[in-house]
Tab-separated table of C-alpha atoms and ligand atoms in Angstrom:
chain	number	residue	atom	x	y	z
K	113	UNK	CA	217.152	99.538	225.591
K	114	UNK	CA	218.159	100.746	228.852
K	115	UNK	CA	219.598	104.492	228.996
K	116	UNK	CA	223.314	105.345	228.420
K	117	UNK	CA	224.665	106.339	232.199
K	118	UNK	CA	227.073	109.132	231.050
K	119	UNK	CA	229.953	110.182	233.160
K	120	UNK	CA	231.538	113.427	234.276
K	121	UNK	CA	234.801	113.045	232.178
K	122	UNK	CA	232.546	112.046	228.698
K	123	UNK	CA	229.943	115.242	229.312
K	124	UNK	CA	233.168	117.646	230.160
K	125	UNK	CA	234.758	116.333	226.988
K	126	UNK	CA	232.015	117.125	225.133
K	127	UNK	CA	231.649	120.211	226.648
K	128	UNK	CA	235.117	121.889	225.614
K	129	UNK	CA	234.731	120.413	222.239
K	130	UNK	CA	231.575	122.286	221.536
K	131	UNK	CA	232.124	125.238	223.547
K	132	UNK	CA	234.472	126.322	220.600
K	133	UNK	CA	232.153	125.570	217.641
K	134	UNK	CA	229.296	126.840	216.383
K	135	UNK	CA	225.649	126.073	217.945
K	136	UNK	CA	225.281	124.404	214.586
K	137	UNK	CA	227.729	121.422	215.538
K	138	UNK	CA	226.242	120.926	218.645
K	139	UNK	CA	222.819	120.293	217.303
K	140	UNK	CA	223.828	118.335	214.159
K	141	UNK	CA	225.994	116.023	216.534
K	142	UNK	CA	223.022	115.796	218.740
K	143	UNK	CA	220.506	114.280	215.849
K	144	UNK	CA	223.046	112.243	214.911
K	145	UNK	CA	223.065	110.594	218.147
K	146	UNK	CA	219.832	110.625	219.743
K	147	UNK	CA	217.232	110.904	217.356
K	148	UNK	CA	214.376	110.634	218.031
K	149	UNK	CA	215.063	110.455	221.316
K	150	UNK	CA	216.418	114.320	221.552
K	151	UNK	CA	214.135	117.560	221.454
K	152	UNK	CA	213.901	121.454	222.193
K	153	UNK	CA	211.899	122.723	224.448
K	154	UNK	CA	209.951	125.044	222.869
K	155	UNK	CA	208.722	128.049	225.243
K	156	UNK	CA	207.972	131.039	223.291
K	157	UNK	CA	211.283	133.098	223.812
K	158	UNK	CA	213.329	134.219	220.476
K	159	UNK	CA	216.117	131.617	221.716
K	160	UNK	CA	213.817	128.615	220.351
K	161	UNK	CA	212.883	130.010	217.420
K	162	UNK	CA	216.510	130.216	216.558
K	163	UNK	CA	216.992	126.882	217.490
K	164	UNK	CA	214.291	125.276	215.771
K	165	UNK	CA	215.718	127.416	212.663
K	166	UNK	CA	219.075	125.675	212.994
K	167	UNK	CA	217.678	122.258	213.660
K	168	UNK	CA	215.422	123.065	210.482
K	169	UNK	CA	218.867	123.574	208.509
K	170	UNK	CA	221.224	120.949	209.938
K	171	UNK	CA	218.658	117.918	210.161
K	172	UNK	CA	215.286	118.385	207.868
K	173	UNK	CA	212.828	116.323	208.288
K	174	UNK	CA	214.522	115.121	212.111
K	175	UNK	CA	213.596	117.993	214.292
K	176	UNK	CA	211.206	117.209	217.605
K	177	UNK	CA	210.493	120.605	219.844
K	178	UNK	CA	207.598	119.972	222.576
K	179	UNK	CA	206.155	122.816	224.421
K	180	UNK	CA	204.273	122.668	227.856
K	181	UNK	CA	200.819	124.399	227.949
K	182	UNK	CA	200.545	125.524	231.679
K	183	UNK	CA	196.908	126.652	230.818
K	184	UNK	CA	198.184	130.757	232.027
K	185	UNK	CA	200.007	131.142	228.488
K	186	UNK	CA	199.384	134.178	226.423
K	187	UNK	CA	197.448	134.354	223.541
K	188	UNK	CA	200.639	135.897	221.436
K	189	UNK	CA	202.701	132.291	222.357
K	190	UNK	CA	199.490	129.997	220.700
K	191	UNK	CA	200.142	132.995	217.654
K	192	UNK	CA	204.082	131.795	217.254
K	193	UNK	CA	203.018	128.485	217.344
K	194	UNK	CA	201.304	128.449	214.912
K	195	UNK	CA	203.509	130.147	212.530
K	196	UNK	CA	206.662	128.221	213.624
K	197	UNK	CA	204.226	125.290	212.210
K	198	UNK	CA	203.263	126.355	209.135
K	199	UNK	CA	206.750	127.881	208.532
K	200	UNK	CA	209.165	124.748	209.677
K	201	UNK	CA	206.203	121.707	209.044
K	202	UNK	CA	207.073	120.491	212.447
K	203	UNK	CA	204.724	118.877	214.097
K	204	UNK	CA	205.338	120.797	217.793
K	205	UNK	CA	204.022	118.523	220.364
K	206	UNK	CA	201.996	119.686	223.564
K	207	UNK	CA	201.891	118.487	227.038
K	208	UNK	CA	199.552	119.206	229.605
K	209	UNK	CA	200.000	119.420	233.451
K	210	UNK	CA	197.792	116.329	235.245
K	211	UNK	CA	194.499	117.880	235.506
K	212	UNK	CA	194.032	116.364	238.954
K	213	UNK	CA	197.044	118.348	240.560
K	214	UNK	CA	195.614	121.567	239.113
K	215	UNK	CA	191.900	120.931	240.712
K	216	UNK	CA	193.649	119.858	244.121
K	217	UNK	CA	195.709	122.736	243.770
K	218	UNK	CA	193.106	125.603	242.583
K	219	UNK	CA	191.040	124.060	244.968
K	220	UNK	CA	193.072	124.222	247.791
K	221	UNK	CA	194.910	127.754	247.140
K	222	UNK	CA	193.082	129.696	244.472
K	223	UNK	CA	193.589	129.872	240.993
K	224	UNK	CA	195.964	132.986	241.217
K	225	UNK	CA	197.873	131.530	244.563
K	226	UNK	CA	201.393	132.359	242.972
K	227	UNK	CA	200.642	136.146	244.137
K	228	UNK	CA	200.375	134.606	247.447
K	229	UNK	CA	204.077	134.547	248.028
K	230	UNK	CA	207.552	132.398	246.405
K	231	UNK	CA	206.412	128.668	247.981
K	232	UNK	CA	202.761	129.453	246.356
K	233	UNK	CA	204.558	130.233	242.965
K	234	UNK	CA	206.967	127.459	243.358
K	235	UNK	CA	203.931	125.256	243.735
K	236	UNK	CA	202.128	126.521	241.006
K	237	UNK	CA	205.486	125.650	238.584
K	238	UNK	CA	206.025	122.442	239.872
K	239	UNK	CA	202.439	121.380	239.174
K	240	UNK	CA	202.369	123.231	235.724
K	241	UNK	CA	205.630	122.753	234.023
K	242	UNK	CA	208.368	120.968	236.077
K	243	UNK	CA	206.213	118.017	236.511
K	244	UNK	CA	205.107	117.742	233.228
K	245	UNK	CA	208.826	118.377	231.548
K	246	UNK	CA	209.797	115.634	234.176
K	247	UNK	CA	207.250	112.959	232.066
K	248	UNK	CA	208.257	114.913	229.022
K	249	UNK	CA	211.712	113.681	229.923
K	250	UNK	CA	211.430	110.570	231.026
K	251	UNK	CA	210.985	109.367	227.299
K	252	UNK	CA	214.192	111.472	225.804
K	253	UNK	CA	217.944	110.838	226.032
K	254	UNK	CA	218.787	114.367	225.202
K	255	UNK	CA	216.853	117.550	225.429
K	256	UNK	CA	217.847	120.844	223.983
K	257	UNK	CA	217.256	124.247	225.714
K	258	UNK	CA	217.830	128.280	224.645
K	259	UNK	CA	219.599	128.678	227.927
K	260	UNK	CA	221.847	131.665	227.633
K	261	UNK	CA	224.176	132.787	230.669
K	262	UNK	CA	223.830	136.536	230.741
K	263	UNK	CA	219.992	135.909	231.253
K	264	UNK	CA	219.989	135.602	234.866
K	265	UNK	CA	223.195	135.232	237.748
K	266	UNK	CA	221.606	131.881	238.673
K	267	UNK	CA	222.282	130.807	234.359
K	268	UNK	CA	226.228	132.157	234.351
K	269	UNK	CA	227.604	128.926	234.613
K	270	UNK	CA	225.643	127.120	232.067
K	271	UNK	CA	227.581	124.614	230.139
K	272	UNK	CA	227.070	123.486	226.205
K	273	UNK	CA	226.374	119.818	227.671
K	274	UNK	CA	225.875	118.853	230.770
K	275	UNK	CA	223.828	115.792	232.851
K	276	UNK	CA	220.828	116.619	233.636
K	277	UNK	CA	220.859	115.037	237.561
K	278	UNK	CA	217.378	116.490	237.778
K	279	UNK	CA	215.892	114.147	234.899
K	280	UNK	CA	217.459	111.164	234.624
K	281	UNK	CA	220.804	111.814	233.571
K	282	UNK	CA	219.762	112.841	230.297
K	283	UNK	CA	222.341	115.242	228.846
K	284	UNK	CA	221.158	118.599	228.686
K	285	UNK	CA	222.107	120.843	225.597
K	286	UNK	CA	222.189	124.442	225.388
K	287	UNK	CA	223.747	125.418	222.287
K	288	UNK	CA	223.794	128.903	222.400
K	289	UNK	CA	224.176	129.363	226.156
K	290	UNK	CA	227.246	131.748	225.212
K	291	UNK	CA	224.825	134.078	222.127
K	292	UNK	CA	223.945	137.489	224.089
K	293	UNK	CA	220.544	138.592	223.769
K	294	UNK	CA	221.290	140.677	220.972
K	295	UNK	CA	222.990	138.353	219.258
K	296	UNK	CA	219.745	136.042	219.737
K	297	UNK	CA	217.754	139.273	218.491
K	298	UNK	CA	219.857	140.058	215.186
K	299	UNK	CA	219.638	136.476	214.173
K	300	UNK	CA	215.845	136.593	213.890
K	301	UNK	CA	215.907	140.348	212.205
K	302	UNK	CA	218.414	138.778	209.926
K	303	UNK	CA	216.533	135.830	208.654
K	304	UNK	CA	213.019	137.581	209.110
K	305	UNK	CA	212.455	134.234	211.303
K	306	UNK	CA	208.707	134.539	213.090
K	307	UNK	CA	208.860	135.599	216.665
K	308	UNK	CA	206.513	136.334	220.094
K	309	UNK	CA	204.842	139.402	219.172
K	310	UNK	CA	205.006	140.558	222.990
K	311	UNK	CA	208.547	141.472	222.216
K	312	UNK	CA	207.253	144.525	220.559
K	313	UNK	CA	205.835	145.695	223.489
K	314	UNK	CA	208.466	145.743	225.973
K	315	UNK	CA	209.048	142.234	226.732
K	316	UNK	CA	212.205	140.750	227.279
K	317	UNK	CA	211.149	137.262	228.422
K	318	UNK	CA	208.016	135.470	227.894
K	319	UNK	CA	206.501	133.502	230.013
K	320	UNK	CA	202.674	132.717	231.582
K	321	UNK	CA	200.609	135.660	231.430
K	322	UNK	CA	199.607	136.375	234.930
K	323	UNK	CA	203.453	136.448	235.864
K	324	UNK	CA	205.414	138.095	233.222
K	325	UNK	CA	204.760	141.706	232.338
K	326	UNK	CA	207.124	143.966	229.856
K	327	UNK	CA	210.199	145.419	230.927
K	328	UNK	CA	210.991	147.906	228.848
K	329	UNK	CA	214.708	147.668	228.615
K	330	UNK	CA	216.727	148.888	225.553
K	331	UNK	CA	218.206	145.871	224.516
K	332	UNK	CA	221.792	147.671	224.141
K	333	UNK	CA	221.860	148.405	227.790
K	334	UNK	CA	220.234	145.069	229.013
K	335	UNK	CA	222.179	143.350	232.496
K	336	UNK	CA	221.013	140.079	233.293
K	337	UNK	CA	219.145	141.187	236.415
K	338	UNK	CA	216.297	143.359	234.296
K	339	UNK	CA	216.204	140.679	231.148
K	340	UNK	CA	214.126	138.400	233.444
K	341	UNK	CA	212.424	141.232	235.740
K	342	UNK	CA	209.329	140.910	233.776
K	343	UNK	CA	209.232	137.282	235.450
K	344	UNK	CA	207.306	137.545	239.185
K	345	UNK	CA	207.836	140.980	239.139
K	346	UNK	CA	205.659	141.062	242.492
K	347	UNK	CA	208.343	138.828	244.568
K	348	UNK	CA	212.070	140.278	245.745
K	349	UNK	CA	215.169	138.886	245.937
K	350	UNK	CA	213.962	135.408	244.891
K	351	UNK	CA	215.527	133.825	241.766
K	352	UNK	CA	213.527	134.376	238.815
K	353	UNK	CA	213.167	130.537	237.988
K	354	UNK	CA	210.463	128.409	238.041
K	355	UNK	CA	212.446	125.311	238.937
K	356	UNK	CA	213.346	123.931	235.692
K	357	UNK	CA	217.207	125.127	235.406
K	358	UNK	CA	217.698	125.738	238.865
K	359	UNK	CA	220.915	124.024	239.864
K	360	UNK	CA	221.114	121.283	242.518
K	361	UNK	CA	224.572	122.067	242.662
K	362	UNK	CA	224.013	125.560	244.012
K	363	UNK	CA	221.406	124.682	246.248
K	364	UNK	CA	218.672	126.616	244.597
K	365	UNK	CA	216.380	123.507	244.033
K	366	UNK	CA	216.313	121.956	247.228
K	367	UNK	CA	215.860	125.059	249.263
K	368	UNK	CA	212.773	126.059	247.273
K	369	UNK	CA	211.302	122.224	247.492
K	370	UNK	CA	211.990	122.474	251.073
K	371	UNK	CA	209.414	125.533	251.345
K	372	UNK	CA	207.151	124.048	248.724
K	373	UNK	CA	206.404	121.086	250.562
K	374	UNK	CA	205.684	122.737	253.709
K	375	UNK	CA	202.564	123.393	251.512
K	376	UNK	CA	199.661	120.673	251.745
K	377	UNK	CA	199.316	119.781	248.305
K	378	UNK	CA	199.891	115.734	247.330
K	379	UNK	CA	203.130	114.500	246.094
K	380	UNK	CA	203.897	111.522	243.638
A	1498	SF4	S1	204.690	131.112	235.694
A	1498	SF4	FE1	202.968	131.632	237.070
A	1498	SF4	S2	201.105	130.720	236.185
A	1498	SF4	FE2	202.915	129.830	235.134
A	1498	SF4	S3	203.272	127.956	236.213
A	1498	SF4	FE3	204.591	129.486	237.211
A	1498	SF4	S4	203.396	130.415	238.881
A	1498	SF4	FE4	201.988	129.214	237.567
């Protein structure tokens, strides 16, 4: 069946209806339509876990997350994973980027080339996780993210729902894009939910290990600028994103392609 073509005035209905209510009407109303064609991406950070948990509640037995091994995770991530298994029974699914990319790319620039500077880095995220979420994608109507807007500038104008013109024109779902990072935090203390045990040691993202280190922010005091520090700490004053939620409409996407394939690597 070919894919519903949504349009601006459906997704910005949808969006100040659920803006209002709780992240659990969001995802319940997303089940409801799309399963199975609707999942979470599942990274590691606290923000999944609480999704998954309120998936879990709303729609037992319907949840899909997926999770894209890079191959640079952390051993603490493969940990969560498998607790959020054995704790929630779902069956996480795991995608891998195309192994002939990486060779042509390791080959070509190294296997740590994303200290080599932001188009390197760019590079190395395009071949390791936006490529792979794009196939990922390709097969879903819906997908479901832990975007939050006080995680980074470039996030602040997240919406509930929105098209995803990057994928498709799948919508994009981020239920609890308007939670604060302590709200995220007291909802797993609350329910004693599992979580990435790098958060005890000064992390306030997680992400692949050669590119996220701790940050050692209080979580009281935390701006959205030193949440996501940990992220390519090395590079300054480039976005921390990899590529995935950067916004076409601001620009951000196109300007960092436009670098990246200044680079010799082979493109689709
Ligand atoms: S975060 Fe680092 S290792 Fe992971 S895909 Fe991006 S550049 Fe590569």
């Amino acid at each position: 069946m070919p894919r519903r073509e949504w349009t601006d005035i459906e997704v910005e209905e949808l969006s100040l209806k659920f803006e209002v209510e709780p992240a659990e009407e969001l995802l319940r109303w997303a089940v409801e339509t799309f399963y199975p064609n609707v999942a979470l991406a599942f990274s590691g950070q606290m923000e999944d876990v609480v999704l998954l948990d309120i998936m879990h509640r709303v729609a037992p037995g319907r949840v899909r997350a997926f999770m894209i091994d890079t191959g640079r995770l952390p051993e603490e991530i493969y940990e969560l994973v498998e607790e959020v298994r054995r704790r929630y029974r779902v069956d996480l699914e795991v995608y891998y980027p195309d192994n002939a990319k990486v060779e042509e790319m390791v080959r070509l620039y190294g296997p740590n080339l994303f200290y080599g500077g932001p188009q390197y880095r760019l590079l190395c995220c395009r071949v390791r996780k936006v490529d792979v979420l794009k196939r990922v994608l390709s097969g879903l109507d819906a997908w479901i993210t832990g975007l939050r807007r006080d995680q980074f500038p470039t996030r602040a104008i997240t919406r509930k729902v929105q098209i995803d013109h990057d994928n498709f024109g799948i919508l994009k779902l981020a239920p609890i894009c308007d939670w604060t990072f302590e709200d995220v935090a007291n909802y797993v203390r609350e329910r004693g939910l599992p979580y990435c045990r790098l958060y005890d040691q000064g992390y306030t993202s997680i992400g692949c290990a050669p590119c996220t280190r701790p940050t050692f922010v209080a979580t009281g005091n935390i701006t959205a600028e030193e949440l996501r520090k940990g992220r390519w700490w090395w590079e300054r004053g480039t976005p921390k994103e990899c590529g995935i939620h950067c916004s076409l409409e601001a620009g951000t996407f196109e300007r960092h392609m436009e670098t990246m394939f200044k680079l010799r690597i082979s493109k689709d």
